[in-house]
Amino acid sequence: MSSVSQYRTCLAYLVVPNRAYSIFILGLVLATTAVSIYLYLRGAERALQAGWFFLTACFSVGLFVLPFRMRQLLMSRAFVLSSVGPRVLIASGAFICLLWALCVAIAVYSVEGLSIVAVILVFWGTGSLLIAGATVVPAAFLLAFSLLMFLPSLLPASVSLAPLAQSFELWLGCVIGLLLALACWASLHRYVQNHPLAPSELSLEVKSSHGPFFTWFANVRLSGSDFDNFLKVVQNSGRPVLTFVVGSGLACVMWVIGGSMLSWLRGGEFLFWLEFDNESGMFYLGFLFIPAAMALTVGQSILRKTRTLWLILPGDRKRQMKYVERAFGVFLASAFTPLVLLALLAGAWGLVPVDKTAALITGATAFSILLFYWIMFIYGRDESWIGIVNLLAAPALIGIVGGIAGAHTGSWLWMYLLAAVIVGLVLIIRIKLYARWERIDYTQLLTARLF
Amino acid sequence: MSADQEKSMTGTTLQASQLQRMLSGQTILQDISLTVAPGDVVGLLGKNGSGKTTLLETLLGFGFASFGNCSVWGEESTKMSSDCKQRIGYVPQRDELPGEMTAKQLFHLYRQLRPRWDGDMVERLMPAWELSETKRIRRMSEGQKQKLAIVLALAHQPELLVLDEPVASLDPIARRQFFQQLMDYACSDNRAIIFSSHIVSDMERIVNRIWCLQGGQLSCDRTLDDLYESVVRVSYKGELAQAQKVAIEGLLHSEEDRVGGQLILNNWSQGRLIALQNCGLENITVSGLSLEEIFLYLHGAKHE
């Protein structure tokens, strides 16, 4: 196989989704383009720009699937034994990431032509991190709906990147982002080198589902991995959660778009998206609410379903608790990572006041650590990683909570202390939970309507 | 196969000793001691709320005993090893299948979880039991879900099969097919089956051992043959005084007519025939009872 066809094969696998999802994406692109052009021709000058932003956001959503698929291939014995090497795969992924960064750059450039290099650097850093990491399903959905809900705030009438470009914190953020990206790339490379072959019992499950696109993700997992099987059982039927997210997301989108359209049709000013101006409190609150609500639901659901797996999964109660924690951690990390990423984007676009850039730096660091947390959850072959991951996650959480709260209250020290206390309490609760779980009675867990 | 496994194959499959289980301050199981050996097909009988499901779940390690212990192939049931779990098939009372999956997806998943997956058996059973592989589980009827749960429990060739009311939602044809399958399965070596059911007439065709739970206690743990021989109907001619009746050991029920009467006796033996003859009874005939009748008499349901 020539090197060009190797790249082409990898790219095809990485970016071409299954039929149902392709139809969805194609429909989305066509509909958005048609609506944007129509509105532009009717006199809405910002419609094309808004459409491009929207499609770029969708591309961002799709990007989350990329590292996930990369991981599938890297773990596949068949792939590693084929002539297409991991380096080709990584390079293909990086190429897609670069395309994404350019799309974002064009979107930003259409608003403000200045400091585009810095913006690309930031995106390239985060994009590299994404490639080096791995992802899971909820992140894509969460990001989609978060973007749809908060996209209005990404489209201010006038954005000035100049103050940010001159900001020391921004450059520091870029450097940190790139350094961490390099670290992640190095770890990925080492991982590939140290684990050239997946265990023989693992096999790649890449067949597409012919069902609705929501079921697509559940079918793309490793076969033979206990943890993946656990995830499959506890998440496959997470339709109530998805329904909740899809429902609430669509309601918000309809509210935003519908209200704007109504206002415009009545002869008012065209506001394709609502704008938040400096209401960053609302912005963060909204972001925090969705993952928190999902985390509660998912946590409860996972705990209940664990009963079913008692006789199926290997190991005792303690090991099952580790499965639960790991699944919950994957979910939580995947829910909060796009949150922090979006906070970064919002800050870069000038939505968050410039004097709050410290929060962005905190967020960027937290995001990186979360990604590391995420990588370990995904790549960890057993559950012995959990303790280390938690130790790393604690400062990340302290950074996020303290940073965001400090940025809004101005009491940095107290907010960080408060965050540290909260995180400490969470870790204590974790210890207690483990002790409790050792004696948990599965017969007392509800079995009705588990799925 | 490891030496331990080989040893356990020939020894006791399941053992419980002085098992007691309390839930929310209420005693559900009390002083239960039992053993299951390879080849045993045990039928668990009991009224609603007698603790059948709790007993099965406790034996399989879903919950902790308040007192006593239970082990599966020598391993404490709440701390079973992975190998041990792989040798167990379980059909819960209520289906716990993922509704969003199709049977095909579920088989694919279970194949990864069960190293000894018997795909041929699944392929044979699915059409025979008229189950669709492409239908989402949540769209299946209760009976179809139950059939699917049974297929899943059988597909990895477990050495211990535990079924908690597996035929409750099955139609008579499906029940017959199920019991045929179970008989085929039970004929294999080193297999043990425990199942609870309220349809006693079906049960007696397959079990060789009966457990009766009454008020959380194991009131009966006998082989089926032993039960048939020990719980009998005695018909007689003559009159039996009340004091004589009270003195009869193991009397479960008595009926009288103008010329004689009937006694349902537990723990029947030839010696007791002589004792009855000594009471002045004539034309004594001893006949067997069906399992359902035995169950009803043992639980006092036929006293009324």
PDB file of C-alpha atoms in Angstrom, chain A residues 205 207 209 211-212 215 219 222-226 229 232-233 236-237 239 307-317 319-320 438-444 447-451, chain B residues 21-24 54 57-58 60-65 77-82 85-86 88-90 92 94-101 105 108-110 112-114 136 138 145:
ATOM      1  CA  GLU A 205     -15.438  -3.784  16.891  1.00  0.00           C
ATOM      2  CA  LYS A 207     -19.059  -2.396  12.502  1.00  0.00           C
ATOM      3  CA  SER A 209     -25.047   0.224  13.464  1.00  0.00           C
ATOM      4  CA  GLY A 211     -30.051   2.032  13.859  1.00  0.00           C
ATOM      5  CA  PRO A 212     -30.492   5.671  14.780  1.00  0.00           C
ATOM      6  CA  THR A 215     -26.835   4.004  19.044  1.00  0.00           C
ATOM      7  CA  ASN A 219     -21.196  -0.155  19.011  1.00  0.00           C
ATOM      8  CA  LEU A 222     -13.197  -2.821  22.092  1.00  0.00           C
ATOM      9  CA  SER A 223     -14.354  -6.358  22.343  1.00  0.00           C
ATOM     10  CA  GLY A 224     -13.058  -8.426  25.184  1.00  0.00           C
ATOM     11  CA  SER A 225     -12.170  -5.569  27.499  1.00  0.00           C
ATOM     12  CA  ASP A 226     -14.036  -5.942  30.758  1.00  0.00           C
ATOM     13  CA  ASN A 229     -18.055  -4.163  28.306  1.00  0.00           C
ATOM     14  CA  LYS A 232     -21.332  -0.807  27.134  1.00  0.00           C
ATOM     15  CA  VAL A 233     -23.858  -2.250  29.521  1.00  0.00           C
ATOM     16  CA  ASN A 236     -25.704   1.662  26.063  1.00  0.00           C
ATOM     17  CA  SER A 237     -29.074   2.132  27.547  1.00  0.00           C
ATOM     18  CA  ARG A 239     -31.172   6.791  26.608  1.00  0.00           C
ATOM     19  CA  ARG A 307     -26.307  -5.498  40.237  1.00  0.00           C
ATOM     20  CA  THR A 308     -26.927  -7.045  36.861  1.00  0.00           C
ATOM     21  CA  LEU A 309     -23.225  -7.419  36.312  1.00  0.00           C
ATOM     22  CA  TRP A 310     -22.412  -9.162  39.563  1.00  0.00           C
ATOM     23  CA  LEU A 311     -22.367 -12.609  38.055  1.00  0.00           C
ATOM     24  CA  ILE A 312     -21.079 -11.488  34.684  1.00  0.00           C
ATOM     25  CA  LEU A 313     -18.090  -9.284  35.306  1.00  0.00           C
ATOM     26  CA  PRO A 314     -14.968 -10.653  36.929  1.00  0.00           C
ATOM     27  CA  GLY A 315     -13.857  -9.663  40.370  1.00  0.00           C
ATOM     28  CA  ASP A 316     -15.386  -8.960  43.722  1.00  0.00           C
ATOM     29  CA  ARG A 317     -17.388  -5.992  44.935  1.00  0.00           C
ATOM     30  CA  ARG A 319     -13.348  -4.343  41.766  1.00  0.00           C
ATOM     31  CA  GLN A 320     -16.849  -3.602  40.602  1.00  0.00           C
ATOM     32  CA  GLU A 438     -17.660  -3.766  50.265  1.00  0.00           C
ATOM     33  CA  ARG A 439     -20.810  -4.631  52.187  1.00  0.00           C
ATOM     34  CA  ILE A 440     -23.396  -3.493  49.699  1.00  0.00           C
ATOM     35  CA  ASP A 441     -26.362  -5.712  49.250  1.00  0.00           C
ATOM     36  CA  TYR A 442     -27.203  -6.024  45.588  1.00  0.00           C
ATOM     37  CA  THR A 443     -30.561  -7.478  46.389  1.00  0.00           C
ATOM     38  CA  GLN A 444     -31.489  -4.134  47.852  1.00  0.00           C
ATOM     39  CA  THR A 447     -34.077  -3.756  39.655  1.00  0.00           C
ATOM     40  CA  ALA A 448     -37.202  -2.396  38.099  1.00  0.00           C
ATOM     41  CA  ARG A 449     -36.708  -0.388  34.943  1.00  0.00           C
ATOM     42  CA  LEU A 450     -32.985  -0.484  35.201  1.00  0.00           C
ATOM     43  CA  PHE A 451     -32.494   0.106  31.555  1.00  0.00           C
TER      44      PHE A 451
ATOM     45  CA  ARG B  21     -30.820 -13.244  56.331  1.00  0.00           C
ATOM     46  CA  MET B  22     -32.385 -10.107  57.728  1.00  0.00           C
ATOM     47  CA  LEU B  23     -33.620  -7.223  55.655  1.00  0.00           C
ATOM     48  CA  SER B  24     -34.819  -3.997  57.243  1.00  0.00           C
ATOM     49  CA  THR B  54     -33.839 -13.899  48.671  1.00  0.00           C
ATOM     50  CA  GLU B  57     -29.783 -14.363  45.561  1.00  0.00           C
ATOM     51  CA  THR B  58     -28.039 -14.981  48.850  1.00  0.00           C
ATOM     52  CA  LEU B  60     -25.270 -16.527  44.609  1.00  0.00           C
ATOM     53  CA  GLY B  61     -23.657 -13.760  46.612  1.00  0.00           C
ATOM     54  CA  PHE B  62     -25.913 -10.859  45.695  1.00  0.00           C
ATOM     55  CA  GLY B  63     -26.401 -10.183  49.372  1.00  0.00           C
ATOM     56  CA  PHE B  64     -24.643 -10.939  52.616  1.00  0.00           C
ATOM     57  CA  ALA B  65     -25.928 -13.427  55.133  1.00  0.00           C
ATOM     58  CA  SER B  77     -20.422 -16.623  47.517  1.00  0.00           C
ATOM     59  CA  THR B  78     -20.007 -12.878  48.068  1.00  0.00           C
ATOM     60  CA  LYS B  79     -16.354 -13.132  47.103  1.00  0.00           C
ATOM     61  CA  MET B  80     -16.532 -15.484  44.177  1.00  0.00           C
ATOM     62  CA  SER B  81     -13.647 -15.532  41.772  1.00  0.00           C
ATOM     63  CA  SER B  82     -14.104 -14.805  38.098  1.00  0.00           C
ATOM     64  CA  LYS B  85     -18.808 -16.824  38.221  1.00  0.00           C
ATOM     65  CA  GLN B  86     -18.199 -18.103  34.730  1.00  0.00           C
ATOM     66  CA  ILE B  88     -22.908 -20.009  36.942  1.00  0.00           C
ATOM     67  CA  GLY B  89     -25.979 -19.221  34.881  1.00  0.00           C
ATOM     68  CA  TYR B  90     -28.706 -17.152  36.448  1.00  0.00           C
ATOM     69  CA  PRO B  92     -33.522 -13.414  37.648  1.00  0.00           C
ATOM     70  CA  ARG B  94     -37.520  -9.846  36.757  1.00  0.00           C
ATOM     71  CA  ASP B  95     -35.681  -9.340  33.529  1.00  0.00           C
ATOM     72  CA  GLU B  96     -32.621  -7.161  33.787  1.00  0.00           C
ATOM     73  CA  LEU B  97     -31.861  -7.028  30.110  1.00  0.00           C
ATOM     74  CA  PRO B  98     -30.800  -3.801  28.427  1.00  0.00           C
ATOM     75  CA  GLY B  99     -33.908  -2.662  26.612  1.00  0.00           C
ATOM     76  CA  GLU B 100     -32.141  -0.628  23.974  1.00  0.00           C
ATOM     77  CA  MET B 101     -30.147  -3.557  22.684  1.00  0.00           C
ATOM     78  CA  GLN B 105     -26.135  -7.080  20.164  1.00  0.00           C
ATOM     79  CA  HIS B 108     -22.254 -10.177  20.944  1.00  0.00           C
ATOM     80  CA  LEU B 109     -21.673  -8.520  24.276  1.00  0.00           C
ATOM     81  CA  TYR B 110     -22.131 -11.687  26.290  1.00  0.00           C
ATOM     82  CA  GLN B 112     -17.093 -11.276  25.097  1.00  0.00           C
ATOM     83  CA  LEU B 113     -18.016 -11.718  28.712  1.00  0.00           C
ATOM     84  CA  ARG B 114     -18.367 -15.477  28.576  1.00  0.00           C
ATOM     85  CA  ARG B 136     -35.110  -4.404  20.474  1.00  0.00           C
ATOM     86  CA  ARG B 138     -37.798  -3.309  25.162  1.00  0.00           C
ATOM     87  CA  LYS B 145     -37.730 -11.469  27.459  1.00  0.00           C
TER      88      LYS B 145
END
